[in-house]
């Protein structure tokens, strides 16, 4: 029969000392998950961690009140469940880390407001000579179409009716 | 006098000192590096000897929470 390497945590109860010790293989359960589970159990019992050998962590849980063997086993079971949940959480976190970082980065950059506009050097404008006098417009480019041609059309019509050239100094209302 | 053995890969020395300061009303604490292993040894003497077990437990919880917080803040 082939020997199988034991990866599951080893649980040792000691009701006389009100203590249960769990040996965890950190190749299976990451150290961060052990810390996470231990942190949650601080409220329920006294927790002491140790590293008795490489890749192994021991978690000693001592009852704040006197616990019998059944209660100690239940405490160890709860811890192992929490350890499993924390391990899964670590795995999901590791898988989604790039996405999480991108989302958080986007949220932070959005909260900081729009990016500052680059400073433009306008000192060259000071060197330009700008006078306030209106520019000359010999070809009448700046004039509107009505100003330029509107009245002339009406005078042309009058010319054809009367048969004589209209007086250019007389303006029509 | 009772003592706690805190492995240096798990527990932060600064956290141990901070805990000793936080619990100074309840006892006296001596922190020294163990010569035989990779542990910090904390010798604890409770002000009221009847509270020794509770004090050790609460000290262990406090120093663990501080050490985990320190580790996470460094990541």
PDB file of N, CA and C in Angstrom, chain A residues 32 35-36 38-39 42 45-51 57 62 64, chain B residues 6-7 10-11 39 53-54 57 60-61 64-65 68 71-72 75:
ATOM      1  N   UNK A  32      -1.143  33.751   4.797  1.00  0.00           N
ATOM      2  CA  UNK A  32      -2.089  34.880   4.913  1.00  0.00           C
ATOM      3  C   UNK A  32      -3.476  34.411   5.348  1.00  0.00           C
ATOM      4  N   UNK A  35      -3.373  33.719   9.041  1.00  0.00           N
ATOM      5  CA  UNK A  35      -3.460  35.001   9.766  1.00  0.00           C
ATOM      6  C   UNK A  35      -4.901  35.516   9.771  1.00  0.00           C
ATOM      7  N   UNK A  36      -5.552  35.427   8.619  1.00  0.00           N
ATOM      8  CA  UNK A  36      -6.922  35.927   8.508  1.00  0.00           C
ATOM      9  C   UNK A  36      -7.871  35.187   9.440  1.00  0.00           C
ATOM     10  N   UNK A  38      -7.004  33.418  12.118  1.00  0.00           N
ATOM     11  CA  UNK A  38      -6.590  33.673  13.512  1.00  0.00           C
ATOM     12  C   UNK A  38      -7.134  35.028  13.978  1.00  0.00           C
ATOM     13  N   UNK A  39      -7.073  35.996  13.089  1.00  0.00           N
ATOM     14  CA  UNK A  39      -7.543  37.350  13.430  1.00  0.00           C
ATOM     15  C   UNK A  39      -9.030  37.331  13.794  1.00  0.00           C
ATOM     16  N   UNK A  42      -9.739  35.925  17.368  1.00  0.00           N
ATOM     17  CA  UNK A  42      -9.278  36.705  18.524  1.00  0.00           C
ATOM     18  C   UNK A  42     -10.447  37.063  19.448  1.00  0.00           C
ATOM     19  N   UNK A  45     -11.525  33.439  21.396  1.00  0.00           N
ATOM     20  CA  UNK A  45     -10.614  32.712  22.296  1.00  0.00           C
ATOM     21  C   UNK A  45      -9.233  33.375  22.271  1.00  0.00           C
ATOM     22  N   UNK A  46      -8.314  32.840  23.047  1.00  0.00           N
ATOM     23  CA  UNK A  46      -6.933  33.339  23.028  1.00  0.00           C
ATOM     24  C   UNK A  46      -6.181  32.561  21.953  1.00  0.00           C
ATOM     25  N   UNK A  47      -5.483  33.283  21.095  1.00  0.00           N
ATOM     26  CA  UNK A  47      -4.829  32.665  19.933  1.00  0.00           C
ATOM     27  C   UNK A  47      -3.324  32.890  20.006  1.00  0.00           C
ATOM     28  N   UNK A  48      -2.583  31.821  19.829  1.00  0.00           N
ATOM     29  CA  UNK A  48      -1.121  31.935  19.778  1.00  0.00           C
ATOM     30  C   UNK A  48      -0.620  31.152  18.573  1.00  0.00           C
ATOM     31  N   UNK A  49       0.142  31.821  17.719  1.00  0.00           N
ATOM     32  CA  UNK A  49       0.691  31.164  16.530  1.00  0.00           C
ATOM     33  C   UNK A  49       2.151  30.829  16.751  1.00  0.00           C
ATOM     34  N   UNK A  50       2.606  29.782  16.095  1.00  0.00           N
ATOM     35  CA  UNK A  50       4.018  29.412  16.170  1.00  0.00           C
ATOM     36  C   UNK A  50       4.414  28.752  14.847  1.00  0.00           C
ATOM     37  N   UNK A  51       5.712  28.713  14.609  1.00  0.00           N
ATOM     38  CA  UNK A  51       6.227  28.060  13.402  1.00  0.00           C
ATOM     39  C   UNK A  51       7.184  26.961  13.848  1.00  0.00           C
ATOM     40  N   UNK A  57       2.619  25.814  10.379  1.00  0.00           N
ATOM     41  CA  UNK A  57       2.256  26.797  11.408  1.00  0.00           C
ATOM     42  C   UNK A  57       1.393  26.078  12.444  1.00  0.00           C
ATOM     43  N   UNK A  62      -7.033  28.815  22.903  1.00  0.00           N
ATOM     44  CA  UNK A  62      -7.345  28.532  24.315  1.00  0.00           C
ATOM     45  C   UNK A  62      -8.659  29.233  24.655  1.00  0.00           C
ATOM     46  N   UNK A  64     -11.581  31.203  26.431  1.00  0.00           N
ATOM     47  CA  UNK A  64     -11.603  32.290  27.427  1.00  0.00           C
ATOM     48  C   UNK A  64     -12.306  31.814  28.690  1.00  0.00           C
TER      49      UNK A  64
ATOM     50  N   UNK B   6       7.253  33.877  21.280  1.00  0.00           N
ATOM     51  CA  UNK B   6       6.679  34.449  20.057  1.00  0.00           C
ATOM     52  C   UNK B   6       7.679  34.327  18.902  1.00  0.00           C
ATOM     53  N   UNK B   7       7.300  33.577  17.897  1.00  0.00           N
ATOM     54  CA  UNK B   7       8.219  33.330  16.775  1.00  0.00           C
ATOM     55  C   UNK B   7       8.437  34.622  15.979  1.00  0.00           C
ATOM     56  N   UNK B  10       6.541  35.474  12.781  1.00  0.00           N
ATOM     57  CA  UNK B  10       5.106  35.784  12.887  1.00  0.00           C
ATOM     58  C   UNK B  10       4.890  37.100  13.637  1.00  0.00           C
ATOM     59  N   UNK B  11       5.609  37.258  14.725  1.00  0.00           N
ATOM     60  CA  UNK B  11       5.380  38.420  15.596  1.00  0.00           C
ATOM     61  C   UNK B  11       6.457  39.478  15.363  1.00  0.00           C
ATOM     62  N   UNK B  39      12.771  32.675  18.707  1.00  0.00           N
ATOM     63  CA  UNK B  39      11.614  33.238  19.408  1.00  0.00           C
ATOM     64  C   UNK B  39      12.016  34.457  20.230  1.00  0.00           C
ATOM     65  N   UNK B  53      -3.243  33.920  33.754  1.00  0.00           N
ATOM     66  CA  UNK B  53      -3.663  33.229  32.523  1.00  0.00           C
ATOM     67  C   UNK B  53      -4.424  34.146  31.585  1.00  0.00           C
ATOM     68  N   UNK B  54      -5.317  34.935  32.170  1.00  0.00           N
ATOM     69  CA  UNK B  54      -6.099  35.860  31.343  1.00  0.00           C
ATOM     70  C   UNK B  54      -5.180  36.917  30.729  1.00  0.00           C
ATOM     71  N   UNK B  57      -3.235  35.468  27.827  1.00  0.00           N
ATOM     72  CA  UNK B  57      -4.129  35.305  26.672  1.00  0.00           C
ATOM     73  C   UNK B  57      -4.422  36.618  25.983  1.00  0.00           C
ATOM     74  N   UNK B  60      -1.360  37.881  24.212  1.00  0.00           N
ATOM     75  CA  UNK B  60      -1.130  37.135  22.956  1.00  0.00           C
ATOM     76  C   UNK B  60      -2.066  37.629  21.852  1.00  0.00           C
ATOM     77  N   UNK B  61      -3.317  37.841  22.187  1.00  0.00           N
ATOM     78  CA  UNK B  61      -4.280  38.323  21.174  1.00  0.00           C
ATOM     79  C   UNK B  61      -3.899  39.708  20.664  1.00  0.00           C
ATOM     80  N   UNK B  64      -0.783  39.656  18.506  1.00  0.00           N
ATOM     81  CA  UNK B  64      -1.064  39.016  17.215  1.00  0.00           C
ATOM     82  C   UNK B  64      -1.799  39.983  16.279  1.00  0.00           C
ATOM     83  N   UNK B  65      -2.789  40.671  16.819  1.00  0.00           N
ATOM     84  CA  UNK B  65      -3.538  41.605  15.963  1.00  0.00           C
ATOM     85  C   UNK B  65      -2.635  42.735  15.470  1.00  0.00           C
ATOM     86  N   UNK B  68      -0.226  41.289  12.755  1.00  0.00           N
ATOM     87  CA  UNK B  68      -0.907  41.065  11.468  1.00  0.00           C
ATOM     88  C   UNK B  68      -1.156  42.409  10.774  1.00  0.00           C
ATOM     89  N   UNK B  71       2.120  43.590   9.318  1.00  0.00           N
ATOM     90  CA  UNK B  71       2.472  42.835   8.117  1.00  0.00           C
ATOM     91  C   UNK B  71       1.638  43.299   6.913  1.00  0.00           C
ATOM     92  N   UNK B  72       0.354  43.499   7.156  1.00  0.00           N
ATOM     93  CA  UNK B  72      -0.534  43.896   6.042  1.00  0.00           C
ATOM     94  C   UNK B  72      -0.223  45.309   5.559  1.00  0.00           C
ATOM     95  N   UNK B  75       2.649  45.336   3.063  1.00  0.00           N
ATOM     96  CA  UNK B  75       2.447  44.689   1.750  1.00  0.00           C
ATOM     97  C   UNK B  75       2.044  45.712   0.691  1.00  0.00           C
TER      98      UNK B  75
END
